[in-house]
PDB file of C-alpha atoms in Angstrom:
ATOM      1  CA  ASP A 140     -77.690  99.627-112.176  1.00  0.00           C
ATOM      2  CA  GLY A 141     -79.796  98.062-109.461  1.00  0.00           C
ATOM      3  CA  GLY A 142     -82.790  99.956-108.279  1.00  0.00           C
ATOM      4  CA  ILE A 143     -86.509 100.196-107.817  1.00  0.00           C
ATOM      5  CA  THR A 144     -88.725 101.609-110.551  1.00  0.00           C
ATOM      6  CA  GLN A 145     -92.190 103.035-110.171  1.00  0.00           C
ATOM      7  CA  SER A 146     -94.342 103.841-113.141  1.00  0.00           C
ATOM      8  CA  PRO A 147     -95.913 106.007-114.254  1.00  0.00           C
ATOM      9  CA  LYS A 148     -94.613 109.123-112.494  1.00  0.00           C
ATOM     10  CA  TYR A 149     -97.953 110.920-112.928  1.00  0.00           C
ATOM     11  CA  LEU A 150    -101.342 109.284-113.296  1.00  0.00           C
ATOM     12  CA  PHE A 151    -104.767 110.792-113.811  1.00  0.00           C
ATOM     13  CA  ARG A 152    -107.969 108.813-113.450  1.00  0.00           C
ATOM     14  CA  LYS A 153    -111.663 109.494-113.303  1.00  0.00           C
ATOM     15  CA  GLU A 154    -113.504 108.876-110.078  1.00  0.00           C
ATOM     16  CA  GLY A 155    -114.866 105.349-109.833  1.00  0.00           C
ATOM     17  CA  GLN A 156    -112.139 103.723-111.922  1.00  0.00           C
ATOM     18  CA  ASN A 157    -109.644 101.219-110.600  1.00  0.00           C
ATOM     19  CA  VAL A 158    -106.000 102.005-111.313  1.00  0.00           C
ATOM     20  CA  THR A 159    -102.834  99.944-110.923  1.00  0.00           C
ATOM     21  CA  LEU A 160     -99.465 101.396-109.962  1.00  0.00           C
ATOM     22  CA  SER A 161     -96.369  99.488-110.978  1.00  0.00           C
ATOM     23  CA  CYS A 162     -93.345  98.778-108.774  1.00  0.00           C
ATOM     24  CA  GLU A 163     -90.382  96.711-109.982  1.00  0.00           C
ATOM     25  CA  GLN A 164     -87.038  96.076-108.303  1.00  0.00           C
ATOM     26  CA  ASN A 165     -83.860  94.332-109.445  1.00  0.00           C
ATOM     27  CA  LEU A 166     -82.112  94.437-106.087  1.00  0.00           C
ATOM     28  CA  ASN A 167     -83.021  90.840-105.197  1.00  0.00           C
ATOM     29  CA  HIS A 168     -84.831  92.120-102.115  1.00  0.00           C
ATOM     30  CA  ASP A 169     -87.311  89.797-100.440  1.00  0.00           C
ATOM     31  CA  ALA A 170     -89.479  92.480 -98.874  1.00  0.00           C
ATOM     32  CA  MET A 171     -91.505  95.160-100.630  1.00  0.00           C
ATOM     33  CA  TYR A 172     -93.719  97.930 -99.267  1.00  0.00           C
ATOM     34  CA  TRP A 173     -96.301 100.459-100.414  1.00  0.00           C
ATOM     35  CA  TYR A 174     -96.732 103.816 -98.686  1.00  0.00           C
ATOM     36  CA  ARG A 175     -99.088 106.697 -99.199  1.00  0.00           C
ATOM     37  CA  GLN A 176     -97.879 110.232 -98.586  1.00  0.00           C
ATOM     38  CA  ASP A 177    -100.175 113.198 -98.010  1.00  0.00           C
ATOM     39  CA  PRO A 178     -99.023 116.707 -97.052  1.00  0.00           C
ATOM     40  CA  GLY A 179     -98.402 116.974 -93.331  1.00  0.00           C
ATOM     41  CA  GLN A 180     -99.183 113.290 -92.675  1.00  0.00           C
ATOM     42  CA  GLY A 181     -95.849 111.631 -93.268  1.00  0.00           C
ATOM     43  CA  LEU A 182     -95.753 108.114 -94.679  1.00  0.00           C
ATOM     44  CA  ARG A 183     -98.590 105.687 -94.069  1.00  0.00           C
ATOM     45  CA  LEU A 184     -98.129 101.984 -94.771  1.00  0.00           C
ATOM     46  CA  ILE A 185    -100.684 100.445 -97.125  1.00  0.00           C
ATOM     47  CA  TYR A 186     -99.447  96.887 -97.708  1.00  0.00           C
ATOM     48  CA  TYR A 187     -96.203  94.971 -97.424  1.00  0.00           C
ATOM     49  CA  SER A 188     -94.860  91.631 -98.557  1.00  0.00           C
ATOM     50  CA  GLN A 189     -92.020  89.635 -97.050  1.00  0.00           C
ATOM     51  CA  ILE A 190     -92.073  86.834 -99.603  1.00  0.00           C
ATOM     52  CA  VAL A 191     -93.609  85.865-102.933  1.00  0.00           C
ATOM     53  CA  ASN A 192     -97.302  84.976-102.794  1.00  0.00           C
ATOM     54  CA  ASP A 193     -97.727  86.478 -99.338  1.00  0.00           C
ATOM     55  CA  PHE A 194     -98.570  89.995 -98.172  1.00  0.00           C
ATOM     56  CA  GLN A 195     -99.960  91.764 -95.120  1.00  0.00           C
ATOM     57  CA  LYS A 196    -102.183  94.772 -94.587  1.00  0.00           C
ATOM     58  CA  GLY A 197    -100.614  97.915 -93.279  1.00  0.00           C
ATOM     59  CA  ASP A 198    -102.294 100.746 -91.441  1.00  0.00           C
ATOM     60  CA  ILE A 199    -104.517 102.000 -94.273  1.00  0.00           C
ATOM     61  CA  ALA A 200    -105.244  98.989 -96.507  1.00  0.00           C
ATOM     62  CA  GLU A 201    -108.936  99.690 -97.096  1.00  0.00           C
ATOM     63  CA  GLY A 202    -109.663 100.456-100.739  1.00  0.00           C
ATOM     64  CA  TYR A 203    -106.358  99.015-101.961  1.00  0.00           C
ATOM     65  CA  SER A 204    -105.220  95.594-103.180  1.00  0.00           C
ATOM     66  CA  VAL A 205    -101.841  94.085-104.050  1.00  0.00           C
ATOM     67  CA  SER A 206    -100.299  90.950-105.491  1.00  0.00           C
ATOM     68  CA  ARG A 207     -96.830  89.424-105.241  1.00  0.00           C
ATOM     69  CA  GLU A 208     -96.528  86.815-107.964  1.00  0.00           C
ATOM     70  CA  LYS A 209     -92.848  87.528-108.615  1.00  0.00           C
ATOM     71  CA  LYS A 210     -90.054  88.573-106.305  1.00  0.00           C
ATOM     72  CA  GLU A 211     -89.311  91.595-108.494  1.00  0.00           C
ATOM     73  CA  SER A 212     -92.826  92.991-108.736  1.00  0.00           C
ATOM     74  CA  PHE A 213     -95.384  94.348-106.257  1.00  0.00           C
ATOM     75  CA  PRO A 214     -98.204  96.198-108.053  1.00  0.00           C
ATOM     76  CA  LEU A 215    -100.737  98.238-106.117  1.00  0.00           C
ATOM     77  CA  THR A 216    -104.349  98.615-107.278  1.00  0.00           C
ATOM     78  CA  VAL A 217    -106.281 101.613-106.037  1.00  0.00           C
ATOM     79  CA  THR A 218    -109.911 100.568-106.220  1.00  0.00           C
ATOM     80  CA  SER A 219    -113.060 102.626-106.524  1.00  0.00           C
ATOM     81  CA  ALA A 220    -113.699 101.854-102.853  1.00  0.00           C
ATOM     82  CA  GLN A 221    -110.823 104.124-101.797  1.00  0.00           C
ATOM     83  CA  LYS A 222    -112.605 107.307-100.747  1.00  0.00           C
ATOM     84  CA  ASN A 223    -109.767 109.768-101.244  1.00  0.00           C
ATOM     85  CA  PRO A 224    -107.207 108.262-103.631  1.00  0.00           C
ATOM     86  CA  THR A 225    -105.432 111.434-104.735  1.00  0.00           C
ATOM     87  CA  ALA A 226    -101.953 111.198-103.172  1.00  0.00           C
ATOM     88  CA  PHE A 227     -98.275 110.492-103.736  1.00  0.00           C
ATOM     89  CA  TYR A 228     -97.557 106.743-103.619  1.00  0.00           C
ATOM     90  CA  LEU A 229     -94.155 105.356-102.729  1.00  0.00           C
ATOM     91  CA  CYS A 230     -92.885 101.823-103.178  1.00  0.00           C
ATOM     92  CA  ALA A 231     -89.882 100.497-101.247  1.00  0.00           C
ATOM     93  CA  SER A 232     -87.923  97.283-100.965  1.00  0.00           C
ATOM     94  CA  GLY A 233     -85.460  95.826 -98.495  1.00  0.00           C
ATOM     95  CA  THR A 234     -83.613  92.742 -97.313  1.00  0.00           C
ATOM     96  CA  GLY A 235     -84.984  93.224 -93.824  1.00  0.00           C
ATOM     97  CA  SER A 236     -85.980  96.322 -91.943  1.00  0.00           C
ATOM     98  CA  ASP A 237     -82.705  96.206 -89.981  1.00  0.00           C
ATOM     99  CA  TYR A 238     -80.925  97.700 -92.966  1.00  0.00           C
ATOM    100  CA  GLY A 239     -83.504 100.203 -94.117  1.00  0.00           C
ATOM    101  CA  TYR A 240     -85.322 100.445 -97.399  1.00  0.00           C
ATOM    102  CA  THR A 241     -84.616 101.533-100.942  1.00  0.00           C
ATOM    103  CA  PHE A 242     -87.397 103.740-102.265  1.00  0.00           C
ATOM    104  CA  GLY A 243     -88.726 104.302-105.743  1.00  0.00           C
ATOM    105  CA  SER A 244     -89.261 107.806-107.090  1.00  0.00           C
ATOM    106  CA  GLY A 245     -93.006 107.688-106.527  1.00  0.00           C
ATOM    107  CA  THR A 246     -96.249 107.946-108.489  1.00  0.00           C
ATOM    108  CA  ARG A 247     -98.481 110.970-108.088  1.00  0.00           C
ATOM    109  CA  LEU A 248    -102.084 109.881-108.576  1.00  0.00           C
ATOM    110  CA  THR A 249    -104.769 112.448-109.227  1.00  0.00           C
ATOM    111  CA  VAL A 250    -108.391 111.383-109.364  1.00  0.00           C
ATOM    112  CA  VAL A 251    -110.807 113.832-110.944  1.00  0.00           C
TER     113      VAL A 251
ATOM    114  CA  ALA B  47     -94.414  98.582 -80.514  1.00  0.00           C
ATOM    115  CA  GLN B  48     -92.138 101.354 -81.613  1.00  0.00           C
ATOM    116  CA  SER B  49     -93.027 104.944 -82.332  1.00  0.00           C
ATOM    117  CA  VAL B  50     -91.184 107.999 -83.603  1.00  0.00           C
ATOM    118  CA  THR B  51     -91.830 111.672 -82.894  1.00  0.00           C
ATOM    119  CA  GLN B  52     -90.291 114.426 -84.946  1.00  0.00           C
ATOM    120  CA  LEU B  53     -90.753 117.453 -82.789  1.00  0.00           C
ATOM    121  CA  ASP B  54     -90.766 120.104 -85.499  1.00  0.00           C
ATOM    122  CA  SER B  55     -92.889 119.967 -88.633  1.00  0.00           C
ATOM    123  CA  GLN B  56     -90.993 122.874 -90.199  1.00  0.00           C
ATOM    124  CA  VAL B  57     -87.555 124.358 -89.556  1.00  0.00           C
ATOM    125  CA  PRO B  58     -86.527 127.563 -91.363  1.00  0.00           C
ATOM    126  CA  VAL B  59     -82.860 128.580 -91.204  1.00  0.00           C
ATOM    127  CA  PHE B  60     -80.522 130.913 -93.020  1.00  0.00           C
ATOM    128  CA  GLU B  61     -77.875 129.613 -95.387  1.00  0.00           C
ATOM    129  CA  GLU B  62     -74.588 128.711 -93.648  1.00  0.00           C
ATOM    130  CA  ALA B  63     -76.303 128.560 -90.249  1.00  0.00           C
ATOM    131  CA  PRO B  64     -76.292 125.370 -88.146  1.00  0.00           C
ATOM    132  CA  VAL B  65     -79.406 123.234 -87.917  1.00  0.00           C
ATOM    133  CA  GLU B  66     -80.759 120.479 -85.688  1.00  0.00           C
ATOM    134  CA  LEU B  67     -83.761 118.325 -86.607  1.00  0.00           C
ATOM    135  CA  ARG B  68     -85.112 116.530 -83.586  1.00  0.00           C
ATOM    136  CA  CYS B  69     -86.226 112.900 -83.401  1.00  0.00           C
ATOM    137  CA  ASN B  70     -87.345 110.943 -80.360  1.00  0.00           C
ATOM    138  CA  TYR B  71     -88.357 107.316 -80.360  1.00  0.00           C
ATOM    139  CA  SER B  72     -90.151 104.909 -78.095  1.00  0.00           C
ATOM    140  CA  SER B  73     -89.227 101.245 -77.828  1.00  0.00           C
ATOM    141  CA  SER B  74     -88.881  98.624 -75.123  1.00  0.00           C
ATOM    142  CA  VAL B  75     -86.039  96.834 -76.912  1.00  0.00           C
ATOM    143  CA  SER B  76     -82.846  97.759 -78.726  1.00  0.00           C
ATOM    144  CA  VAL B  77     -83.436  99.811 -81.848  1.00  0.00           C
ATOM    145  CA  TYR B  78     -82.022 100.597 -85.246  1.00  0.00           C
ATOM    146  CA  LEU B  79     -82.469 104.213 -86.348  1.00  0.00           C
ATOM    147  CA  PHE B  80     -82.490 105.918 -89.727  1.00  0.00           C
ATOM    148  CA  TRP B  81     -82.711 109.356 -91.281  1.00  0.00           C
ATOM    149  CA  TYR B  82     -84.092 109.705 -94.804  1.00  0.00           C
ATOM    150  CA  VAL B  83     -84.194 112.809 -97.019  1.00  0.00           C
ATOM    151  CA  GLN B  84     -86.876 113.562 -99.612  1.00  0.00           C
ATOM    152  CA  TYR B  85     -86.379 116.239-102.264  1.00  0.00           C
ATOM    153  CA  PRO B  86     -89.522 117.648-103.946  1.00  0.00           C
ATOM    154  CA  ASN B  87     -91.471 115.110-106.003  1.00  0.00           C
ATOM    155  CA  GLN B  88     -88.949 112.364-105.379  1.00  0.00           C
ATOM    156  CA  GLY B  89     -88.702 109.234-103.297  1.00  0.00           C
ATOM    157  CA  LEU B  90     -86.834 108.969-100.010  1.00  0.00           C
ATOM    158  CA  GLN B  91     -83.082 108.505 -99.898  1.00  0.00           C
ATOM    159  CA  LEU B  92     -81.220 107.030 -96.959  1.00  0.00           C
ATOM    160  CA  LEU B  93     -79.102 109.726 -95.333  1.00  0.00           C
ATOM    161  CA  LEU B  94     -77.566 107.796 -92.456  1.00  0.00           C
ATOM    162  CA  LYS B  95     -78.309 104.982 -90.048  1.00  0.00           C
ATOM    163  CA  TYR B  96     -77.399 103.691 -86.609  1.00  0.00           C
ATOM    164  CA  LEU B  97     -77.297  99.921 -86.194  1.00  0.00           C
ATOM    165  CA  SER B  98     -74.681  99.449 -83.452  1.00  0.00           C
ATOM    166  CA  GLY B  99     -71.250 100.638 -82.378  1.00  0.00           C
ATOM    167  CA  SER B 100     -70.329 104.307 -82.348  1.00  0.00           C
ATOM    168  CA  THR B 101     -73.271 106.445 -81.328  1.00  0.00           C
ATOM    169  CA  LEU B 102     -72.249 109.228 -83.717  1.00  0.00           C
ATOM    170  CA  VAL B 103     -72.954 108.503 -87.364  1.00  0.00           C
ATOM    171  CA  GLU B 104     -72.170 110.691 -90.343  1.00  0.00           C
ATOM    172  CA  SER B 105     -73.370 111.112 -93.903  1.00  0.00           C
ATOM    173  CA  ILE B 106     -71.270 111.997 -96.926  1.00  0.00           C
ATOM    174  CA  ASN B 107     -72.814 115.466 -97.259  1.00  0.00           C
ATOM    175  CA  GLY B 108     -71.973 116.788 -93.807  1.00  0.00           C
ATOM    176  CA  PHE B 109     -74.951 115.678 -91.730  1.00  0.00           C
ATOM    177  CA  GLU B 110     -74.468 113.747 -88.527  1.00  0.00           C
ATOM    178  CA  ALA B 111     -76.757 112.163 -85.947  1.00  0.00           C
ATOM    179  CA  GLU B 112     -76.110 110.966 -82.431  1.00  0.00           C
ATOM    180  CA  PHE B 113     -77.874 108.030 -80.826  1.00  0.00           C
ATOM    181  CA  ASN B 114     -78.682 108.870 -77.219  1.00  0.00           C
ATOM    182  CA  LYS B 115     -80.159 105.858 -75.477  1.00  0.00           C
ATOM    183  CA  SER B 116     -80.878 107.589 -72.182  1.00  0.00           C
ATOM    184  CA  GLN B 117     -82.833 110.350 -73.894  1.00  0.00           C
ATOM    185  CA  THR B 118     -84.242 108.017 -76.588  1.00  0.00           C
ATOM    186  CA  SER B 119     -83.210 110.506 -79.233  1.00  0.00           C
ATOM    187  CA  PHE B 120     -81.525 110.500 -82.634  1.00  0.00           C
ATOM    188  CA  HIS B 121     -81.254 114.178 -83.579  1.00  0.00           C
ATOM    189  CA  LEU B 122     -79.866 115.169 -86.974  1.00  0.00           C
ATOM    190  CA  ARG B 123     -77.384 118.057 -87.177  1.00  0.00           C
ATOM    191  CA  LYS B 124     -75.392 119.984 -89.731  1.00  0.00           C
ATOM    192  CA  PRO B 125     -72.982 122.773 -88.763  1.00  0.00           C
ATOM    193  CA  SER B 126     -73.563 124.849 -91.914  1.00  0.00           C
ATOM    194  CA  VAL B 127     -76.473 124.328 -94.288  1.00  0.00           C
ATOM    195  CA  HIS B 128     -76.655 125.039 -98.004  1.00  0.00           C
ATOM    196  CA  ILE B 129     -79.609 125.942-100.187  1.00  0.00           C
ATOM    197  CA  SER B 130     -79.436 122.431-101.650  1.00  0.00           C
ATOM    198  CA  ASP B 131     -80.288 120.950 -98.233  1.00  0.00           C
ATOM    199  CA  THR B 132     -83.859 122.205 -98.640  1.00  0.00           C
ATOM    200  CA  ALA B 133     -85.938 119.026 -98.357  1.00  0.00           C
ATOM    201  CA  GLU B 134     -88.130 117.004 -96.035  1.00  0.00           C
ATOM    202  CA  TYR B 135     -86.370 114.776 -93.532  1.00  0.00           C
ATOM    203  CA  PHE B 136     -87.828 111.622 -92.008  1.00  0.00           C
ATOM    204  CA  CYS B 137     -86.634 109.752 -88.953  1.00  0.00           C
ATOM    205  CA  ALA B 138     -87.436 106.017 -88.737  1.00  0.00           C
ATOM    206  CA  VAL B 139     -87.018 103.240 -86.180  1.00  0.00           C
ATOM    207  CA  THR B 140     -87.100  99.474 -86.204  1.00  0.00           C
ATOM    208  CA  THR B 141     -85.941  96.567 -84.090  1.00  0.00           C
ATOM    209  CA  ARG B 142     -84.076  93.387 -84.922  1.00  0.00           C
ATOM    210  CA  GLY B 143     -86.337  90.971 -86.748  1.00  0.00           C
ATOM    211  CA  ALA B 144     -89.161  93.484 -87.140  1.00  0.00           C
ATOM    212  CA  GLN B 145     -90.942  93.409 -90.472  1.00  0.00           C
ATOM    213  CA  LYS B 146     -91.172  97.119 -91.078  1.00  0.00           C
ATOM    214  CA  LEU B 147     -89.823 100.561 -90.305  1.00  0.00           C
ATOM    215  CA  VAL B 148     -91.880 103.069 -88.359  1.00  0.00           C
ATOM    216  CA  PHE B 149     -91.546 106.597 -89.729  1.00  0.00           C
ATOM    217  CA  GLY B 150     -91.953 109.970 -88.083  1.00  0.00           C
ATOM    218  CA  GLN B 151     -94.178 112.652 -89.563  1.00  0.00           C
ATOM    219  CA  GLY B 152     -91.286 114.432 -91.257  1.00  0.00           C
ATOM    220  CA  THR B 153     -89.598 117.820 -90.818  1.00  0.00           C
ATOM    221  CA  ARG B 154     -89.520 120.283 -93.682  1.00  0.00           C
ATOM    222  CA  LEU B 155     -86.183 122.122 -93.739  1.00  0.00           C
ATOM    223  CA  THR B 156     -86.269 125.455 -95.541  1.00  0.00           C
ATOM    224  CA  ILE B 157     -83.052 127.337 -96.205  1.00  0.00           C
ATOM    225  CA  ASN B 158     -83.286 131.085 -96.710  1.00  0.00           C
ATOM    226  CA  PRO B 159     -80.515 132.984 -98.509  1.00  0.00           C
TER     227      PRO B 159
END
């Protein structure tokens, strides 16, 4: 079955450590997106990529980094520079925003 | 630039009652509109979308939304809700050729027995 997979589902890290969240899709979608979700704040765009080896900052890119070396993969690194990293992170992919996105099931990151 | 406003952050209703979740958008060009549903601790699932044609669009589980260009709205309705409809609902807008969707803040629908 085609879909988008985020792993792990839950992640715990100590403050000051970098952590990488995985996002893989087998839908042959060109575009991929990372969102952060906090209670009462909806979805906020972190980074997005329209094509391999290219990506753009979203609204809250500070403290995050991404790479897009393969069409299927768009990992997100939460760096120690991110002041409040505890959140629910959602990855999505699409053929173009005209048709909407397919979302992964999310990774809940807790930094202690 | 586009924007989306979901007018209610929370909507409590009784089971089998009708519900309307409100969504207004702002755009200077023609838009595409979407409703997504998010169940607890899960990702978002596409509920329905308006791209063109009939202004009334329906989902397979009884929800419908009507595109109203003059009122710049895309409200989501269901005539009779079930406990299983408890979730958060997000409205989103984009335009042709745009690189990303713009999401509203979400509306939490709570169904009471």
